Amino acid sequence: MGKTAIVTGITGQDGSYLAELLLEKGYEVFGMVRRSSVENFDRIDHIKDRINIRQADLLDQYSIIRLIEEAQPDEVYNLAAMSFVPTSWNQPVLTAEFTAIGVTRVLEAIRVVNPKIKFYQASSSEMFGKVKEVPQKETTPFHPRSPYGVAKVYGHYITVNYRESYDIFGVSGILFNHESPRRGIEFVTRKVTYNAAKIKLGLSKELRMGNLNSKRDWGFAGDYVKAMWMMLQQEKPDDYLVATGKTHSVKELVEVAFSYLDMDYRDFVKVDESFKRPADVDLLIGDYSKAKEKLGWKPEVNFEDLIKMMVKSDIEVVKKEYNL
């Protein structure tokens, strides 16, 4: 018999890549989705008939318990969250409910139904925020700089507490920025690749951006979900940082995207102060040596190839949207 997994946030970027990986490995996959009037299954359309979609909500304890009782999973991957940092400033309380307290509800459900279930919590490099050391590693102290980052720190430590107090196999993956053609349009990488495609196709004339000097450690989501799965296959539960160990500025991102389409970004990109965050994070760059040593994981897709992959995909997306 193959294993069974529940993936919360299955309709998101990471959820869709993880679902593909688990199906490849012979898992039965249950995808947890929130009830909403507009169903958005775009990212999992191609595998939808191979997964069990179930409605439950991180705000509703009973719905999570019921789902775990029905699926009887070996593993639960909690990827659902209010994941867009700027929105967390507008909806700080809801962000805390989903991204912090929601983790406790899943852990409680596991504790009540079957404490043998392995649990993966999606932690984030945003927890480091105002960084205490460069590069960051598992032992670097957290100093989050957004309601999202604060909520993720709660989710991280509640997982540690359930592991230590109830002997639950709970792990947190501290994932640095990871992108793909399936990234939401509101995220900076996708904003750039999508708009570069629109400009190339003559549908737009400029792209307004915030801080071009902001630097991030960007990797490919398809690589990062492999690390999630690897963490739950270990003998002992532990937390791992997943990153590329390389940093790139937003300016480099814009440069690669536009030059791939034979354009000079300086002709089209305008800096707009209104896009700057109330408190931006410092230099986020991750040291993934523990994941490399213990899990045998390393990133495979480099920054330039990742951005080119996204631009190429967005050219097709824009053509389809505008019937070109």
Short mmCIF file of C-alpha atoms in Angstrom, two decimals:
data_model
loop_
_atom_site.label_atom_id
_atom_site.label_comp_id
_atom_site.label_asym_id
_atom_site.label_seq_id
_atom_site.Cartn_x
_atom_site.Cartn_y
_atom_site.Cartn_z
CA MET A 1 0.00 0.00 0.00
CA GLY A 2 1.21 3.49 -0.84
CA LYS A 3 1.12 6.30 1.67
CA THR A 4 -1.60 8.90 2.09
CA ALA A 5 -0.96 12.62 2.51
CA ILE A 6 -3.08 15.69 3.17
CA VAL A 7 -1.86 18.93 1.61
CA THR A 8 -3.40 22.17 2.85
CA GLY A 9 -3.05 25.03 0.38
CA ILE A 10 -2.99 22.53 -2.50
CA THR A 11 -4.24 25.13 -4.99
CA GLY A 12 -1.21 27.33 -4.32
CA GLN A 13 2.17 27.28 -6.03
CA ASP A 14 3.87 24.92 -3.55
CA GLY A 15 0.78 22.78 -3.05
CA SER A 16 0.52 22.04 -6.77
CA TYR A 17 4.20 21.07 -7.12
CA LEU A 18 4.08 18.98 -3.95
CA ALA A 19 0.92 17.19 -5.11
CA GLU A 20 2.67 16.29 -8.40
CA LEU A 21 5.68 14.95 -6.51
CA LEU A 22 3.56 12.87 -4.11
CA LEU A 23 1.51 11.39 -6.96
CA GLU A 24 4.75 10.44 -8.71
CA LYS A 25 5.78 8.63 -5.54
CA GLY A 26 2.53 6.67 -5.44
CA TYR A 27 0.75 8.56 -2.66
CA GLU A 28 -2.98 8.97 -2.35
CA VAL A 29 -3.33 12.75 -2.05
CA PHE A 30 -6.05 14.68 -0.25
CA GLY A 31 -6.09 18.39 -1.03
CA MET A 32 -7.69 20.68 1.51
CA VAL A 33 -9.42 23.73 0.04
CA ARG A 34 -11.47 26.51 1.59
CA ARG A 35 -15.05 26.92 0.51
CA SER A 36 -15.19 29.97 -1.73
CA SER A 37 -17.63 31.25 -4.31
CA VAL A 38 -14.89 31.33 -6.93
CA GLU A 39 -12.98 28.07 -7.20
CA ASN A 40 -9.45 28.53 -8.46
CA PHE A 41 -7.97 25.19 -9.46
CA ASP A 42 -5.78 26.52 -12.29
CA ARG A 43 -2.55 25.20 -10.84
CA ILE A 44 -3.88 21.69 -10.25
CA ASP A 45 -6.23 21.35 -13.23
CA HIS A 46 -3.93 18.81 -14.90
CA ILE A 47 -3.95 16.49 -11.84
CA LYS A 48 -7.35 17.30 -10.34
CA ASP A 49 -8.87 13.95 -11.27
CA ARG A 50 -6.04 12.16 -9.44
CA ILE A 51 -6.44 13.91 -6.08
CA ASN A 52 -9.21 13.96 -3.49
CA ILE A 53 -10.35 17.55 -3.02
CA ARG A 54 -11.97 18.16 0.37
CA GLN A 55 -13.36 21.32 1.91
CA ALA A 56 -12.04 22.31 5.30
CA ASP A 57 -10.76 25.52 6.82
CA LEU A 58 -7.83 26.47 9.04
CA LEU A 59 -10.26 28.69 10.97
CA ASP A 60 -12.54 25.74 11.76
CA GLN A 61 -11.09 23.15 14.13
CA TYR A 62 -13.84 20.58 13.61
CA SER A 63 -13.49 20.57 9.80
CA ILE A 64 -9.78 19.71 10.11
CA ILE A 65 -10.45 16.88 12.58
CA ARG A 66 -13.12 15.48 10.24
CA LEU A 67 -10.76 15.59 7.25
CA ILE A 68 -7.97 13.81 9.14
CA GLU A 69 -10.42 11.15 10.36
CA GLU A 70 -11.62 10.55 6.81
CA ALA A 71 -8.23 10.52 5.06
CA GLN A 72 -6.27 8.69 7.77
CA PRO A 73 -3.05 10.20 6.41
CA ASP A 74 0.54 9.16 7.05
CA GLU A 75 1.67 12.74 6.44
CA VAL A 76 0.15 16.22 6.62
CA TYR A 77 1.78 19.16 4.83
CA ASN A 78 0.53 22.53 6.05
CA LEU A 79 1.17 24.93 3.18
CA ALA A 80 -1.94 27.06 3.62
CA ALA A 81 -1.41 30.62 4.88
CA MET A 82 -2.09 34.24 4.14
CA SER A 83 1.12 34.23 2.19
CA PHE A 84 1.41 37.71 0.73
CA VAL A 85 3.47 39.93 3.04
CA PRO A 86 2.00 43.37 2.08
CA THR A 87 -1.55 42.05 2.65
CA SER A 88 -0.59 41.03 6.16
CA TRP A 89 -0.28 44.74 7.02
CA ASN A 90 -3.87 45.34 5.88
CA GLN A 91 -5.27 42.22 7.54
CA PRO A 92 -3.01 41.54 10.52
CA VAL A 93 -5.63 39.79 12.66
CA LEU A 94 -6.80 37.45 9.90
CA THR A 95 -3.15 36.73 9.05
CA ALA A 96 -2.61 35.65 12.68
CA GLU A 97 -5.72 33.44 12.60
CA PHE A 98 -4.64 31.56 9.48
CA THR A 99 -0.88 31.61 9.59
CA ALA A 100 -0.38 31.24 13.36
CA ILE A 101 -3.44 29.81 15.11
CA GLY A 102 -4.28 27.70 12.04
CA VAL A 103 -1.10 25.68 12.62
CA THR A 104 -2.22 24.91 16.19
CA ARG A 105 -5.59 23.69 14.91
CA VAL A 106 -3.90 21.24 12.53
CA LEU A 107 -1.51 20.02 15.25
CA GLU A 108 -4.41 19.64 17.71
CA ALA A 109 -6.34 17.61 15.14
CA ILE A 110 -3.32 15.31 14.67
CA ARG A 111 -2.87 14.96 18.43
CA VAL A 112 -6.54 14.06 18.89
CA VAL A 113 -6.99 11.74 15.90
CA ASN A 114 -3.58 10.05 15.56
CA PRO A 115 -0.34 11.43 17.04
CA LYS A 116 1.66 9.09 14.75
CA ILE A 117 0.87 11.27 11.71
CA LYS A 118 3.95 13.14 10.44
CA PHE A 119 3.50 16.89 10.13
CA TYR A 120 5.28 19.43 7.92
CA GLN A 121 4.96 23.15 8.71
CA ALA A 122 5.88 25.72 6.07
CA SER A 123 8.10 28.17 7.92
CA SER A 124 9.57 31.19 6.14
CA SER A 125 12.73 33.25 5.77
CA GLU A 126 10.49 36.24 6.62
CA MET A 127 10.87 35.09 10.25
CA PHE A 128 14.46 36.40 10.19
CA GLY A 129 13.36 39.89 9.09
CA LYS A 130 15.86 42.23 10.70
CA VAL A 131 18.66 39.74 10.37
CA LYS A 132 21.07 38.95 13.20
CA GLU A 133 23.65 37.26 10.94
CA VAL A 134 24.41 36.74 7.27
CA PRO A 135 23.90 34.12 5.93
CA GLN A 136 21.02 32.87 8.07
CA LYS A 137 20.89 29.31 9.35
CA GLU A 138 18.58 27.20 11.53
CA THR A 139 20.09 28.69 14.70
CA THR A 140 19.84 32.37 13.66
CA PRO A 141 17.50 34.30 16.01
CA PHE A 142 14.23 35.53 14.51
CA HIS A 143 13.23 39.20 14.29
CA PRO A 144 10.21 39.32 11.94
CA ARG A 145 9.29 42.63 10.29
CA SER A 146 5.68 42.03 9.22
CA PRO A 147 2.50 40.53 10.71
CA TYR A 148 3.08 37.62 8.31
CA GLY A 149 6.61 37.05 9.65
CA VAL A 150 5.38 37.25 13.25
CA ALA A 151 2.60 34.71 12.55
CA LYS A 152 5.12 32.36 10.91
CA VAL A 153 7.35 32.50 14.01
CA TYR A 154 4.35 31.40 16.10
CA GLY A 155 3.62 28.55 13.68
CA HIS A 156 7.27 27.51 13.81
CA TYR A 157 7.49 27.40 17.60
CA ILE A 158 4.10 25.79 18.16
CA THR A 159 5.35 22.95 15.92
CA VAL A 160 8.50 22.65 18.05
CA ASN A 161 6.30 22.59 21.18
CA TYR A 162 4.04 19.80 19.92
CA ARG A 163 7.13 17.83 18.91
CA GLU A 164 8.71 18.21 22.33
CA SER A 165 5.54 17.93 24.44
CA TYR A 166 3.52 15.26 22.60
CA ASP A 167 6.26 13.43 20.73
CA ILE A 168 4.61 14.33 17.40
CA PHE A 169 6.83 13.99 14.32
CA GLY A 170 6.57 17.69 13.49
CA VAL A 171 9.12 19.49 11.31
CA SER A 172 9.41 23.00 9.97
CA GLY A 173 11.05 23.86 6.68
CA ILE A 174 12.42 27.40 6.78
CA LEU A 175 12.06 28.09 3.08
CA PHE A 176 13.57 31.13 1.46
CA ASN A 177 11.85 32.79 -1.51
CA HIS A 178 10.94 30.22 -4.12
CA GLU A 179 9.33 31.05 -7.41
CA SER A 180 7.96 29.41 -10.55
CA PRO A 181 5.61 30.06 -13.47
CA ARG A 182 2.83 29.21 -10.96
CA ARG A 183 3.72 32.07 -8.60
CA GLY A 184 0.89 34.51 -7.87
CA ILE A 185 0.92 37.66 -9.99
CA GLU A 186 1.20 39.84 -6.85
CA PHE A 187 4.70 38.53 -6.04
CA VAL A 188 7.62 40.58 -7.29
CA THR A 189 9.21 37.90 -9.54
CA ARG A 190 5.97 37.15 -11.33
CA LYS A 191 5.00 40.82 -11.47
CA VAL A 192 8.24 41.39 -13.39
CA THR A 193 8.05 38.41 -15.76
CA TYR A 194 4.35 38.92 -16.54
CA ASN A 195 4.72 42.64 -17.21
CA ALA A 196 7.89 42.15 -19.24
CA ALA A 197 5.87 39.75 -21.42
CA LYS A 198 3.06 42.33 -21.78
CA ILE A 199 5.53 45.05 -22.78
CA LYS A 200 7.23 42.73 -25.28
CA LEU A 201 3.85 41.96 -26.86
CA GLY A 202 2.98 45.66 -27.11
CA LEU A 203 0.22 45.55 -24.49
CA SER A 204 1.91 47.77 -21.94
CA LYS A 205 4.48 50.58 -21.89
CA GLU A 206 6.00 50.61 -18.41
CA LEU A 207 6.45 48.69 -15.20
CA ARG A 208 6.33 50.49 -11.84
CA MET A 209 8.50 48.97 -9.12
CA GLY A 210 9.42 49.63 -5.48
CA ASN A 211 12.90 49.12 -4.06
CA LEU A 212 15.18 47.83 -6.85
CA ASN A 213 18.06 47.32 -4.42
CA SER A 214 16.12 44.88 -2.25
CA LYS A 215 17.90 41.51 -2.33
CA ARG A 216 16.53 38.01 -1.94
CA ASP A 217 17.69 34.42 -2.08
CA TRP A 218 15.45 33.07 -4.86
CA GLY A 219 15.08 29.39 -5.76
CA PHE A 220 12.71 27.19 -7.78
CA ALA A 221 9.55 25.95 -6.03
CA GLY A 222 9.79 22.56 -7.76
CA ASP A 223 13.17 21.99 -6.05
CA TYR A 224 11.92 23.16 -2.67
CA VAL A 225 8.94 20.80 -2.39
CA LYS A 226 11.38 17.88 -2.70
CA ALA A 227 13.04 19.12 0.49
CA MET A 228 9.65 19.15 2.27
CA TRP A 229 9.06 15.52 1.38
CA MET A 230 12.63 14.53 2.36
CA MET A 231 12.16 16.05 5.83
CA LEU A 232 9.27 13.71 6.57
CA GLN A 233 11.23 10.63 5.44
CA GLN A 234 13.90 11.04 8.14
CA GLU A 235 14.29 8.89 11.25
CA LYS A 236 13.97 11.85 13.58
CA PRO A 237 12.01 15.09 13.21
CA ASP A 238 14.12 18.23 12.83
CA ASP A 239 13.93 21.69 11.25
CA TYR A 240 15.80 22.54 8.06
CA LEU A 241 16.55 25.71 6.17
CA VAL A 242 16.05 25.53 2.41
CA ALA A 243 17.71 28.15 0.19
CA THR A 244 20.22 28.59 -2.63
CA GLY A 245 22.90 30.41 -0.63
CA LYS A 246 23.02 33.08 -3.36
CA THR A 247 21.41 36.48 -3.36
CA HIS A 248 20.12 38.65 -6.21
CA SER A 249 18.65 42.14 -6.28
CA VAL A 250 15.29 43.08 -7.77
CA LYS A 251 17.34 45.07 -10.29
CA GLU A 252 19.08 41.85 -11.45
CA LEU A 253 15.69 40.15 -11.68
CA VAL A 254 14.38 42.93 -13.94
CA GLU A 255 17.58 42.87 -15.99
CA VAL A 256 17.45 39.10 -16.66
CA ALA A 257 13.73 39.15 -17.50
CA PHE A 258 13.90 42.05 -19.95
CA SER A 259 17.18 41.06 -21.61
CA TYR A 260 15.79 37.55 -22.23
CA LEU A 261 13.20 39.33 -24.40
CA ASP A 262 15.88 41.53 -26.04
CA MET A 263 14.81 44.66 -24.18
CA ASP A 264 16.66 47.10 -21.93
CA TYR A 265 14.78 47.34 -18.64
CA ARG A 266 15.88 50.99 -18.18
CA ASP A 267 13.54 51.96 -21.01
CA PHE A 268 10.48 50.59 -19.23
CA VAL A 269 10.96 50.30 -15.45
CA LYS A 270 9.99 53.26 -13.26
CA VAL A 271 10.60 53.38 -9.50
CA ASP A 272 7.43 54.24 -7.59
CA GLU A 273 7.78 55.17 -3.89
CA SER A 274 4.24 53.95 -3.11
CA PHE A 275 5.37 50.34 -3.63
CA LYS A 276 7.90 50.43 -0.79
CA ARG A 277 7.05 48.49 2.40
CA PRO A 278 6.56 50.07 5.86
CA ALA A 279 9.51 47.97 7.08
CA ASP A 280 11.51 45.98 4.57
CA VAL A 281 13.64 43.03 5.58
CA ASP A 282 17.42 43.17 5.40
CA LEU A 283 19.64 40.87 3.42
CA LEU A 284 18.03 37.45 3.37
CA ILE A 285 20.45 34.75 2.28
CA GLY A 286 20.25 31.18 3.53
CA ASP A 287 22.88 28.62 4.46
CA TYR A 288 21.36 25.27 3.45
CA SER A 289 24.35 23.13 4.50
CA LYS A 290 22.35 21.17 7.09
CA ALA A 291 19.74 20.17 4.47
CA LYS A 292 22.56 19.25 2.11
CA GLU A 293 24.35 17.12 4.68
CA LYS A 294 21.39 15.44 6.42
CA LEU A 295 18.81 15.24 3.62
CA GLY A 296 21.11 15.14 0.61
CA TRP A 297 19.16 18.09 -0.84
CA LYS A 298 20.49 20.85 -3.04
CA PRO A 299 18.91 23.39 -5.42
CA GLU A 300 19.00 22.36 -9.08
CA VAL A 301 17.56 25.32 -11.03
CA ASN A 302 19.69 28.49 -10.96
CA PHE A 303 18.41 32.07 -10.78
CA GLU A 304 18.83 32.98 -14.47
CA ASP A 305 17.18 29.77 -15.68
CA LEU A 306 14.32 30.25 -13.23
CA ILE A 307 13.55 33.78 -14.45
CA LYS A 308 13.83 32.71 -18.11
CA MET A 309 11.46 29.78 -17.41
CA MET A 310 8.95 32.24 -15.92
CA VAL A 311 9.25 34.78 -18.75
CA LYS A 312 8.81 32.05 -21.36
CA SER A 313 5.70 30.81 -19.58
CA ASP A 314 4.27 34.33 -19.20
CA ILE A 315 4.63 35.07 -22.91
CA GLU A 316 2.24 32.14 -23.48
CA VAL A 317 -0.03 33.19 -20.59
CA VAL A 318 -0.37 36.75 -21.95
CA LYS A 319 -0.98 35.55 -25.52
CA LYS A 320 -3.77 33.30 -24.24
CA GLU A 321 -5.31 36.04 -22.06
CA TYR A 322 -5.38 38.55 -24.92
CA ASN A 323 -6.17 36.03 -27.68
CA LEU A 324 -2.97 36.90 -29.56
#
